[in-house]
Amino acid sequence: MNLEHLCQQVNTLAKEVGAFIKSQTIAASDVETKSKNSLVTFVDKTAEAKLVARLSELIPDSGFIAEEGTSEKICEVYNWIIDPLDGTTNFIHGVPCFCVSIGLKRNNDLVLGVIYEINLDELFYAWEGSKAYLNGKEIHVTPTPTLEDSLIATGFPYYDYDKQDEYMNLFKDLMRNSRGLRRLGSAAVDLAYVACGRFDAFYEYSLHPWDVAAGAFIVQQAGGKVCDFKGENNYLFGKEIITCNPHIHQELLAKVKLHFNY
Ligand code: IPD
Ligand code: CA
Ligand code: CA
């Protein structure tokens, strides 16, 4: 399979679906609550249906791990991991930070990632063996050597409060020992921003595979580190992710382990 060619096709699709999302206006009555603070609209669902239809054509023998459950087909080799609209709460409230996120897994390995940030028209992408790109230009994680000089993104807990105290203790520590913390409201955009060097690091818990698949892959192709809160590899399905440039990795991981008692 020619992954570079496939990536170009997925890029085109992500932009088309992004344009669809941008063209839609929603009313309060369009907002459905799946569970506490987990919202969805017809825009998320329609965008996902468009993605599933086209991605199925690109690799006929492929399955899906998709947020809105449009397809539950799982295949042995190729599976797409997609979030049609990451940043739904931003979208609903008119905050301009949301994206389309498409990852591809071959057996157990991520081999392609595409994130299209709709409002800024920014397309982040990489495929197995490639560099990482933003709108055609190569991108890299930052060279920042210490946490003290780092700008760090995170996602605040908003439905799973089991580790809220651990989270807040880490947050306080980083607040005092970094350049600052940010919460954009789209994990995929956070990851893309680590890949292109806007953020030095990102961490969050209670994430799903579709929030992180594409971004985790792109960050690694941009030279970054990705792991779970124990420093291990289970970040795709393990619901905890740390990603950063390689220089600050040990320092950040040590703080996460300290506060989460790992
Ligand atoms: C959410 C966003 C948010 C993160 C949440 C995700 P959604 O995805 O990525 O930044 O904090 O954990 O669920 O619901 O907007 O697709
Ligand atoms: Ca998401
Ligand atoms: Ca979503």
PDB file of C-alpha atoms and ligand atoms in Angstrom:
ATOM      1  CA  MET A   1       0.000   0.000   0.000  1.00  0.00           C
ATOM      2  CA  ASN A   2       1.308   3.464  -0.935  1.00  0.00           C
ATOM      3  CA  LEU A   3       0.751   5.357   2.309  1.00  0.00           C
ATOM      4  CA  GLU A   4       1.908   8.698   0.897  1.00  0.00           C
ATOM      5  CA  HIS A   5      -0.745   8.552  -1.814  1.00  0.00           C
ATOM      6  CA  LEU A   6      -3.318   7.366   0.713  1.00  0.00           C
ATOM      7  CA  CYS A   7      -2.425  10.279   2.979  1.00  0.00           C
ATOM      8  CA  GLN A   8      -3.024  12.746   0.139  1.00  0.00           C
ATOM      9  CA  GLN A   9      -6.473  11.242  -0.387  1.00  0.00           C
ATOM     10  CA  VAL A  10      -7.254  11.381   3.344  1.00  0.00           C
ATOM     11  CA  ASN A  11      -6.045  14.999   3.438  1.00  0.00           C
ATOM     12  CA  THR A  12      -8.512  15.935   0.700  1.00  0.00           C
ATOM     13  CA  LEU A  13     -11.295  14.126   2.523  1.00  0.00           C
ATOM     14  CA  ALA A  14     -10.500  15.786   5.870  1.00  0.00           C
ATOM     15  CA  LYS A  15     -10.682  19.223   4.232  1.00  0.00           C
ATOM     16  CA  GLU A  16     -13.982  18.392   2.525  1.00  0.00           C
ATOM     17  CA  VAL A  17     -15.535  17.198   5.758  1.00  0.00           C
ATOM     18  CA  GLY A  18     -14.082  20.221   7.545  1.00  0.00           C
ATOM     19  CA  ALA A  19     -15.732  22.515   4.999  1.00  0.00           C
ATOM     20  CA  PHE A  20     -19.029  20.726   5.618  1.00  0.00           C
ATOM     21  CA  ILE A  21     -18.695  21.234   9.398  1.00  0.00           C
ATOM     22  CA  LYS A  22     -17.846  24.907   8.926  1.00  0.00           C
ATOM     23  CA  SER A  23     -20.902  25.451   6.710  1.00  0.00           C
ATOM     24  CA  GLN A  24     -23.342  24.219   9.370  1.00  0.00           C
ATOM     25  CA  THR A  25     -25.168  26.285  11.948  1.00  0.00           C
ATOM     26  CA  ILE A  26     -26.800  24.638  14.901  1.00  0.00           C
ATOM     27  CA  ALA A  27     -29.552  25.565  17.330  1.00  0.00           C
ATOM     28  CA  ALA A  28     -29.747  24.630  21.022  1.00  0.00           C
ATOM     29  CA  SER A  29     -32.356  22.025  20.098  1.00  0.00           C
ATOM     30  CA  ASP A  30     -29.761  20.241  17.922  1.00  0.00           C
ATOM     31  CA  VAL A  31     -27.582  19.389  20.917  1.00  0.00           C
ATOM     32  CA  GLU A  32     -27.997  15.868  22.307  1.00  0.00           C
ATOM     33  CA  THR A  33     -26.381  14.694  25.541  1.00  0.00           C
ATOM     34  CA  LYS A  34     -24.860  11.214  25.240  1.00  0.00           C
ATOM     35  CA  SER A  35     -23.729  11.204  28.885  1.00  0.00           C
ATOM     36  CA  LYS A  36     -22.662  13.900  31.352  1.00  0.00           C
ATOM     37  CA  ASN A  37     -20.975  16.698  29.351  1.00  0.00           C
ATOM     38  CA  SER A  38     -20.574  14.446  26.327  1.00  0.00           C
ATOM     39  CA  LEU A  39     -22.448  16.281  23.608  1.00  0.00           C
ATOM     40  CA  VAL A  40     -23.235  15.500  19.996  1.00  0.00           C
ATOM     41  CA  THR A  41     -25.126  17.110  17.105  1.00  0.00           C
ATOM     42  CA  PHE A  42     -26.243  16.024  13.645  1.00  0.00           C
ATOM     43  CA  VAL A  43     -23.058  17.713  12.387  1.00  0.00           C
ATOM     44  CA  ASP A  44     -20.796  15.216  14.221  1.00  0.00           C
ATOM     45  CA  LYS A  45     -22.923  12.309  12.995  1.00  0.00           C
ATOM     46  CA  THR A  46     -23.153  13.455   9.382  1.00  0.00           C
ATOM     47  CA  ALA A  47     -19.421  14.211   9.273  1.00  0.00           C
ATOM     48  CA  GLU A  48     -18.657  10.735  10.576  1.00  0.00           C
ATOM     49  CA  ALA A  49     -20.969   9.101   8.014  1.00  0.00           C
ATOM     50  CA  LYS A  50     -19.143  10.973   5.227  1.00  0.00           C
ATOM     51  CA  LEU A  51     -15.762   9.841   6.564  1.00  0.00           C
ATOM     52  CA  VAL A  52     -16.776   6.208   6.973  1.00  0.00           C
ATOM     53  CA  ALA A  53     -18.241   6.046   3.454  1.00  0.00           C
ATOM     54  CA  ARG A  54     -15.128   7.478   1.788  1.00  0.00           C
ATOM     55  CA  LEU A  55     -12.504   5.755   3.947  1.00  0.00           C
ATOM     56  CA  SER A  56     -14.220   2.417   3.243  1.00  0.00           C
ATOM     57  CA  GLU A  57     -13.664   3.064  -0.443  1.00  0.00           C
ATOM     58  CA  LEU A  58      -9.993   3.967   0.082  1.00  0.00           C
ATOM     59  CA  ILE A  59      -9.301   0.641   1.841  1.00  0.00           C
ATOM     60  CA  PRO A  60     -12.225  -1.712   1.141  1.00  0.00           C
ATOM     61  CA  ASP A  61     -11.034  -4.227   3.722  1.00  0.00           C
ATOM     62  CA  SER A  62     -10.820  -1.787   6.634  1.00  0.00           C
ATOM     63  CA  GLY A  63     -12.696  -1.401   9.901  1.00  0.00           C
ATOM     64  CA  PHE A  64     -13.472   1.527  12.197  1.00  0.00           C
ATOM     65  CA  ILE A  65     -13.120   2.730  15.739  1.00  0.00           C
ATOM     66  CA  ALA A  66     -15.325   5.808  15.402  1.00  0.00           C
ATOM     67  CA  GLU A  67     -16.693   8.059  18.134  1.00  0.00           C
ATOM     68  CA  GLU A  68     -20.302   8.223  16.983  1.00  0.00           C
ATOM     69  CA  GLY A  69     -20.528   4.501  16.214  1.00  0.00           C
ATOM     70  CA  THR A  70     -21.394   4.859  12.495  1.00  0.00           C
ATOM     71  CA  SER A  71     -19.513   1.632  11.811  1.00  0.00           C
ATOM     72  CA  GLU A  72     -18.536  -1.013  14.310  1.00  0.00           C
ATOM     73  CA  LYS A  73     -16.834  -3.181  11.714  1.00  0.00           C
ATOM     74  CA  ILE A  74     -13.371  -4.212  12.958  1.00  0.00           C
ATOM     75  CA  CYS A  75     -10.905  -5.766  10.511  1.00  0.00           C
ATOM     76  CA  GLU A  76      -7.843  -7.844  11.209  1.00  0.00           C
ATOM     77  CA  VAL A  77      -5.228  -5.628   9.569  1.00  0.00           C
ATOM     78  CA  TYR A  78      -6.451  -2.094   8.815  1.00  0.00           C
ATOM     79  CA  ASN A  79      -8.679  -0.042  11.119  1.00  0.00           C
ATOM     80  CA  TRP A  80      -9.412   3.673  10.913  1.00  0.00           C
ATOM     81  CA  ILE A  81      -9.625   5.493  14.229  1.00  0.00           C
ATOM     82  CA  ILE A  82     -11.695   8.610  13.662  1.00  0.00           C
ATOM     83  CA  ASP A  83     -13.136  11.562  15.494  1.00  0.00           C
ATOM     84  CA  PRO A  84     -15.260  13.476  12.962  1.00  0.00           C
ATOM     85  CA  LEU A  85     -15.331  16.582  15.139  1.00  0.00           C
ATOM     86  CA  ASP A  86     -12.894  16.873  18.018  1.00  0.00           C
ATOM     87  CA  GLY A  87     -13.847  19.868  20.114  1.00  0.00           C
ATOM     88  CA  THR A  88     -17.620  19.440  19.933  1.00  0.00           C
ATOM     89  CA  THR A  89     -18.219  21.607  23.006  1.00  0.00           C
ATOM     90  CA  ASN A  90     -16.205  24.415  21.381  1.00  0.00           C
ATOM     91  CA  PHE A  91     -18.191  23.931  18.157  1.00  0.00           C
ATOM     92  CA  ILE A  92     -21.514  24.127  19.991  1.00  0.00           C
ATOM     93  CA  HIS A  93     -20.484  27.256  21.893  1.00  0.00           C
ATOM     94  CA  GLY A  94     -18.970  28.968  18.848  1.00  0.00           C
ATOM     95  CA  VAL A  95     -15.399  28.815  20.162  1.00  0.00           C
ATOM     96  CA  PRO A  96     -13.220  28.491  17.037  1.00  0.00           C
ATOM     97  CA  CYS A  97     -11.009  25.525  17.909  1.00  0.00           C
ATOM     98  CA  PHE A  98     -12.141  22.155  16.540  1.00  0.00           C
ATOM     99  CA  CYS A  99     -10.949  19.664  13.975  1.00  0.00           C
ATOM    100  CA  VAL A 100     -11.387  16.440  12.025  1.00  0.00           C
ATOM    101  CA  SER A 101      -9.056  13.678  13.240  1.00  0.00           C
ATOM    102  CA  ILE A 102      -8.279  10.520  11.240  1.00  0.00           C
ATOM    103  CA  GLY A 103      -5.768   7.850  12.242  1.00  0.00           C
ATOM    104  CA  LEU A 104      -5.025   4.515  10.574  1.00  0.00           C
ATOM    105  CA  LYS A 105      -3.845   1.439  12.426  1.00  0.00           C
ATOM    106  CA  ARG A 106      -2.196  -1.527  10.658  1.00  0.00           C
ATOM    107  CA  ASN A 107      -2.337  -4.481  13.067  1.00  0.00           C
ATOM    108  CA  ASN A 108      -1.108  -2.835  16.288  1.00  0.00           C
ATOM    109  CA  ASP A 109       0.789   0.071  14.756  1.00  0.00           C
ATOM    110  CA  LEU A 110      -0.403   3.543  13.801  1.00  0.00           C
ATOM    111  CA  VAL A 111       0.740   4.234  10.238  1.00  0.00           C
ATOM    112  CA  LEU A 112      -1.047   7.441   9.230  1.00  0.00           C
ATOM    113  CA  GLY A 113      -2.468  10.524  10.926  1.00  0.00           C
ATOM    114  CA  VAL A 114      -4.394  13.505   9.586  1.00  0.00           C
ATOM    115  CA  ILE A 115      -5.778  16.390  11.643  1.00  0.00           C
ATOM    116  CA  TYR A 116      -7.589  19.261   9.953  1.00  0.00           C
ATOM    117  CA  GLU A 117      -8.115  22.318  12.152  1.00  0.00           C
ATOM    118  CA  ILE A 118     -11.086  23.848  10.455  1.00  0.00           C
ATOM    119  CA  ASN A 119     -11.068  27.489  11.534  1.00  0.00           C
ATOM    120  CA  LEU A 120      -7.418  28.206  10.788  1.00  0.00           C
ATOM    121  CA  ASP A 121      -7.423  25.953   7.692  1.00  0.00           C
ATOM    122  CA  GLU A 122      -4.447  24.022   9.076  1.00  0.00           C
ATOM    123  CA  LEU A 123      -3.802  20.482   7.889  1.00  0.00           C
ATOM    124  CA  PHE A 124      -1.381  18.379   9.966  1.00  0.00           C
ATOM    125  CA  TYR A 125      -0.376  14.980   8.605  1.00  0.00           C
ATOM    126  CA  ALA A 126       2.187  12.180   8.459  1.00  0.00           C
ATOM    127  CA  TRP A 127       2.434   8.617   7.249  1.00  0.00           C
ATOM    128  CA  GLU A 128       4.705   5.722   8.201  1.00  0.00           C
ATOM    129  CA  GLY A 129       8.325   6.633   7.453  1.00  0.00           C
ATOM    130  CA  SER A 130       7.568  10.284   6.643  1.00  0.00           C
ATOM    131  CA  LYS A 131       8.302  13.557   8.384  1.00  0.00           C
ATOM    132  CA  ALA A 132       5.333  15.441   9.842  1.00  0.00           C
ATOM    133  CA  TYR A 133       3.790  18.312   7.891  1.00  0.00           C
ATOM    134  CA  LEU A 134       1.578  21.355   8.391  1.00  0.00           C
ATOM    135  CA  ASN A 135       0.080  22.654   5.145  1.00  0.00           C
ATOM    136  CA  GLY A 136       2.960  21.129   3.167  1.00  0.00           C
ATOM    137  CA  LYS A 137       5.790  22.372   5.414  1.00  0.00           C
ATOM    138  CA  GLU A 138       7.844  20.069   7.613  1.00  0.00           C
ATOM    139  CA  ILE A 139       7.184  20.484  11.343  1.00  0.00           C
ATOM    140  CA  HIS A 140       9.101  19.490  14.472  1.00  0.00           C
ATOM    141  CA  VAL A 141       8.586  19.461  18.206  1.00  0.00           C
ATOM    142  CA  THR A 142      10.348  22.183  20.184  1.00  0.00           C
ATOM    143  CA  PRO A 143      13.978  22.024  21.350  1.00  0.00           C
ATOM    144  CA  THR A 144      13.014  23.467  24.780  1.00  0.00           C
ATOM    145  CA  PRO A 145      15.365  21.879  27.340  1.00  0.00           C
ATOM    146  CA  THR A 146      13.426  22.314  30.610  1.00  0.00           C
ATOM    147  CA  LEU A 147       9.870  22.322  31.933  1.00  0.00           C
ATOM    148  CA  GLU A 148      10.526  25.740  33.381  1.00  0.00           C
ATOM    149  CA  ASP A 149      10.653  27.160  29.843  1.00  0.00           C
ATOM    150  CA  SER A 150       7.783  25.025  28.535  1.00  0.00           C
ATOM    151  CA  LEU A 151       4.240  25.948  27.519  1.00  0.00           C
ATOM    152  CA  ILE A 152       2.048  22.988  28.428  1.00  0.00           C
ATOM    153  CA  ALA A 153      -1.423  22.036  27.190  1.00  0.00           C
ATOM    154  CA  THR A 154      -3.851  19.840  29.062  1.00  0.00           C
ATOM    155  CA  GLY A 155      -7.528  18.878  29.190  1.00  0.00           C
ATOM    156  CA  PHE A 156      -9.450  19.464  32.405  1.00  0.00           C
ATOM    157  CA  PRO A 157     -11.489  16.531  33.747  1.00  0.00           C
ATOM    158  CA  TYR A 158     -15.145  17.212  32.899  1.00  0.00           C
ATOM    159  CA  TYR A 159     -16.940  13.895  33.434  1.00  0.00           C
ATOM    160  CA  ASP A 160     -14.498  11.483  35.085  1.00  0.00           C
ATOM    161  CA  TYR A 161     -13.486  12.988  38.415  1.00  0.00           C
ATOM    162  CA  ASP A 162     -11.902   9.834  39.887  1.00  0.00           C
ATOM    163  CA  LYS A 163      -8.397  11.273  39.650  1.00  0.00           C
ATOM    164  CA  GLN A 164      -9.323  14.929  40.077  1.00  0.00           C
ATOM    165  CA  ASP A 165      -7.146  15.411  43.189  1.00  0.00           C
ATOM    166  CA  GLU A 166      -4.114  13.806  41.551  1.00  0.00           C
ATOM    167  CA  TYR A 167      -4.789  15.923  38.460  1.00  0.00           C
ATOM    168  CA  MET A 168      -5.041  19.146  40.477  1.00  0.00           C
ATOM    169  CA  ASN A 169      -1.825  18.424  42.390  1.00  0.00           C
ATOM    170  CA  LEU A 170       0.042  17.910  39.121  1.00  0.00           C
ATOM    171  CA  PHE A 171      -1.594  21.047  37.710  1.00  0.00           C
ATOM    172  CA  LYS A 172      -0.457  23.130  40.710  1.00  0.00           C
ATOM    173  CA  ASP A 173       3.072  21.753  40.436  1.00  0.00           C
ATOM    174  CA  LEU A 174       3.252  22.570  36.705  1.00  0.00           C
ATOM    175  CA  MET A 175       1.670  25.976  37.269  1.00  0.00           C
ATOM    176  CA  ARG A 176       4.630  26.861  39.480  1.00  0.00           C
ATOM    177  CA  ASN A 177       7.265  25.121  37.384  1.00  0.00           C
ATOM    178  CA  SER A 178       6.500  25.930  33.741  1.00  0.00           C
ATOM    179  CA  ARG A 179       5.875  28.911  31.490  1.00  0.00           C
ATOM    180  CA  GLY A 180       2.122  28.288  31.739  1.00  0.00           C
ATOM    181  CA  LEU A 181      -0.768  25.948  31.064  1.00  0.00           C
ATOM    182  CA  ARG A 182      -3.413  26.046  28.323  1.00  0.00           C
ATOM    183  CA  ARG A 183      -6.728  24.239  27.739  1.00  0.00           C
ATOM    184  CA  LEU A 184      -7.893  24.538  24.122  1.00  0.00           C
ATOM    185  CA  GLY A 185     -10.771  22.021  24.260  1.00  0.00           C
ATOM    186  CA  SER A 186      -9.607  19.701  21.488  1.00  0.00           C
ATOM    187  CA  ALA A 187      -7.111  16.980  22.352  1.00  0.00           C
ATOM    188  CA  ALA A 188      -6.321  16.416  18.677  1.00  0.00           C
ATOM    189  CA  VAL A 189      -5.451  20.103  18.210  1.00  0.00           C
ATOM    190  CA  ASP A 190      -3.356  19.991  21.409  1.00  0.00           C
ATOM    191  CA  LEU A 191      -1.374  17.096  19.940  1.00  0.00           C
ATOM    192  CA  ALA A 192      -1.004  18.795  16.564  1.00  0.00           C
ATOM    193  CA  TYR A 193       0.306  21.896  18.353  1.00  0.00           C
ATOM    194  CA  VAL A 194       2.934  19.798  20.170  1.00  0.00           C
ATOM    195  CA  ALA A 195       3.961  18.352  16.803  1.00  0.00           C
ATOM    196  CA  CYS A 196       4.483  21.794  15.257  1.00  0.00           C
ATOM    197  CA  GLY A 197       6.196  23.304  18.303  1.00  0.00           C
ATOM    198  CA  ARG A 198       3.497  25.654  19.580  1.00  0.00           C
ATOM    199  CA  PHE A 199       3.244  23.643  22.784  1.00  0.00           C
ATOM    200  CA  ASP A 200       6.149  21.822  24.411  1.00  0.00           C
ATOM    201  CA  ALA A 201       3.925  19.199  26.022  1.00  0.00           C
ATOM    202  CA  PHE A 202       0.361  17.932  26.453  1.00  0.00           C
ATOM    203  CA  TYR A 203      -1.191  15.549  28.981  1.00  0.00           C
ATOM    204  CA  GLU A 204      -4.728  14.433  29.770  1.00  0.00           C
ATOM    205  CA  TYR A 205      -6.611  11.481  31.268  1.00  0.00           C
ATOM    206  CA  SER A 206      -9.900   9.827  30.267  1.00  0.00           C
ATOM    207  CA  LEU A 207      -9.285  10.221  26.569  1.00  0.00           C
ATOM    208  CA  HIS A 208     -10.527   7.800  23.916  1.00  0.00           C
ATOM    209  CA  PRO A 209      -8.545   6.282  21.030  1.00  0.00           C
ATOM    210  CA  TRP A 210     -10.224   8.606  18.500  1.00  0.00           C
ATOM    211  CA  ASP A 211      -9.051  11.678  20.470  1.00  0.00           C
ATOM    212  CA  VAL A 212      -5.385  10.704  20.277  1.00  0.00           C
ATOM    213  CA  ALA A 213      -4.688   8.244  17.415  1.00  0.00           C
ATOM    214  CA  ALA A 214      -3.868  10.704  14.639  1.00  0.00           C
ATOM    215  CA  GLY A 215      -2.175  13.247  16.913  1.00  0.00           C
ATOM    216  CA  ALA A 216       0.006  10.747  18.771  1.00  0.00           C
ATOM    217  CA  PHE A 217       1.282   9.441  15.443  1.00  0.00           C
ATOM    218  CA  ILE A 218       1.962  12.910  14.006  1.00  0.00           C
ATOM    219  CA  VAL A 219       3.834  13.988  17.173  1.00  0.00           C
ATOM    220  CA  GLN A 220       6.134  10.974  16.915  1.00  0.00           C
ATOM    221  CA  GLN A 221       6.862  11.665  13.250  1.00  0.00           C
ATOM    222  CA  ALA A 222       7.695  15.236  14.331  1.00  0.00           C
ATOM    223  CA  GLY A 223      10.312  13.920  16.775  1.00  0.00           C
ATOM    224  CA  GLY A 224       8.221  13.884  19.954  1.00  0.00           C
ATOM    225  CA  LYS A 225       7.730  11.329  22.706  1.00  0.00           C
ATOM    226  CA  VAL A 226       4.359   9.762  23.510  1.00  0.00           C
ATOM    227  CA  CYS A 227       3.560   7.491  26.453  1.00  0.00           C
ATOM    228  CA  ASP A 228       0.942   6.802  29.110  1.00  0.00           C
ATOM    229  CA  PHE A 229       1.121   8.100  32.701  1.00  0.00           C
ATOM    230  CA  LYS A 230       3.324   5.167  33.712  1.00  0.00           C
ATOM    231  CA  GLY A 231       5.809   5.894  30.941  1.00  0.00           C
ATOM    232  CA  GLU A 232       4.571   2.856  29.027  1.00  0.00           C
ATOM    233  CA  ASN A 233       3.077   2.409  25.592  1.00  0.00           C
ATOM    234  CA  ASN A 234      -0.606   1.994  26.351  1.00  0.00           C
ATOM    235  CA  TYR A 235      -1.647   5.534  25.379  1.00  0.00           C
ATOM    236  CA  LEU A 236      -4.083   4.593  22.601  1.00  0.00           C
ATOM    237  CA  PHE A 237      -6.527   2.489  24.632  1.00  0.00           C
ATOM    238  CA  GLY A 238      -5.243   3.235  28.144  1.00  0.00           C
ATOM    239  CA  LYS A 239      -7.027   6.614  28.495  1.00  0.00           C
ATOM    240  CA  GLU A 240      -3.923   8.480  29.711  1.00  0.00           C
ATOM    241  CA  ILE A 241      -1.451  10.303  27.504  1.00  0.00           C
ATOM    242  CA  ILE A 242       1.682  12.386  27.902  1.00  0.00           C
ATOM    243  CA  THR A 243       3.405  13.835  24.872  1.00  0.00           C
ATOM    244  CA  CYS A 244       6.280  16.273  24.663  1.00  0.00           C
ATOM    245  CA  ASN A 245       9.657  16.992  23.172  1.00  0.00           C
ATOM    246  CA  PRO A 246      12.348  14.410  24.127  1.00  0.00           C
ATOM    247  CA  HIS A 247      14.346  16.821  26.328  1.00  0.00           C
ATOM    248  CA  ILE A 248      11.616  17.404  28.914  1.00  0.00           C
ATOM    249  CA  HIS A 249      10.173  13.888  28.783  1.00  0.00           C
ATOM    250  CA  GLN A 250      11.831  12.493  31.922  1.00  0.00           C
ATOM    251  CA  GLU A 251      11.130  15.638  33.919  1.00  0.00           C
ATOM    252  CA  LEU A 252       7.421  15.691  32.992  1.00  0.00           C
ATOM    253  CA  LEU A 253       6.971  11.931  33.414  1.00  0.00           C
ATOM    254  CA  ALA A 254       8.528  12.087  36.893  1.00  0.00           C
ATOM    255  CA  LYS A 255       5.999  14.732  37.953  1.00  0.00           C
ATOM    256  CA  VAL A 256       3.054  12.778  36.507  1.00  0.00           C
ATOM    257  CA  LYS A 257       4.166   9.575  38.256  1.00  0.00           C
ATOM    258  CA  LEU A 258       4.717  11.427  41.525  1.00  0.00           C
ATOM    259  CA  HIS A 259       1.243  12.967  41.624  1.00  0.00           C
ATOM    260  CA  PHE A 260      -0.647   9.980  40.167  1.00  0.00           C
ATOM    261  CA  ASN A 261       1.203   7.569  42.487  1.00  0.00           C
ATOM    262  CA  TYR A 262       2.546   5.366  39.682  1.00  0.00           C
TER     263      TYR A 262
HETATM  264  C1  IPD B   1     -12.981  16.016  23.582  1.00  0.00           C
HETATM  265  C2  IPD B   1     -11.898  17.021  23.329  1.00  0.00           C
HETATM  266  C3  IPD B   1     -11.436  17.638  24.632  1.00  0.00           C
HETATM  267  C4  IPD B   1     -10.978  16.611  25.605  1.00  0.00           C
HETATM  268  C5  IPD B   1     -12.025  15.560  25.775  1.00  0.00           C
HETATM  269  C6  IPD B   1     -12.471  14.965  24.455  1.00  0.00           C
HETATM  270  P1  IPD B   1     -14.905  15.699  21.698  1.00  0.00           P
HETATM  271  O1  IPD B   1     -13.444  15.406  22.393  1.00  0.00           O
HETATM  272  O2  IPD B   1     -10.798  16.420  22.712  1.00  0.00           O
HETATM  273  O3  IPD B   1     -10.360  18.516  24.449  1.00  0.00           O
HETATM  274  O4  IPD B   1     -10.714  17.231  26.840  1.00  0.00           O
HETATM  275  O5  IPD B   1     -11.564  14.571  26.646  1.00  0.00           O
HETATM  276  O6  IPD B   1     -13.466  13.996  24.680  1.00  0.00           O
HETATM  277  O7  IPD B   1     -15.940  15.167  22.632  1.00  0.00           O
HETATM  278  O8  IPD B   1     -14.986  17.146  21.506  1.00  0.00           O
HETATM  279  O9  IPD B   1     -14.797  14.929  20.446  1.00  0.00           O
HETATM  280 CA    CA B   2     -12.760  13.827  20.740  1.00  0.00          CA
HETATM  281 CA    CA B   3     -15.872  14.164  18.685  1.00  0.00          CA
END
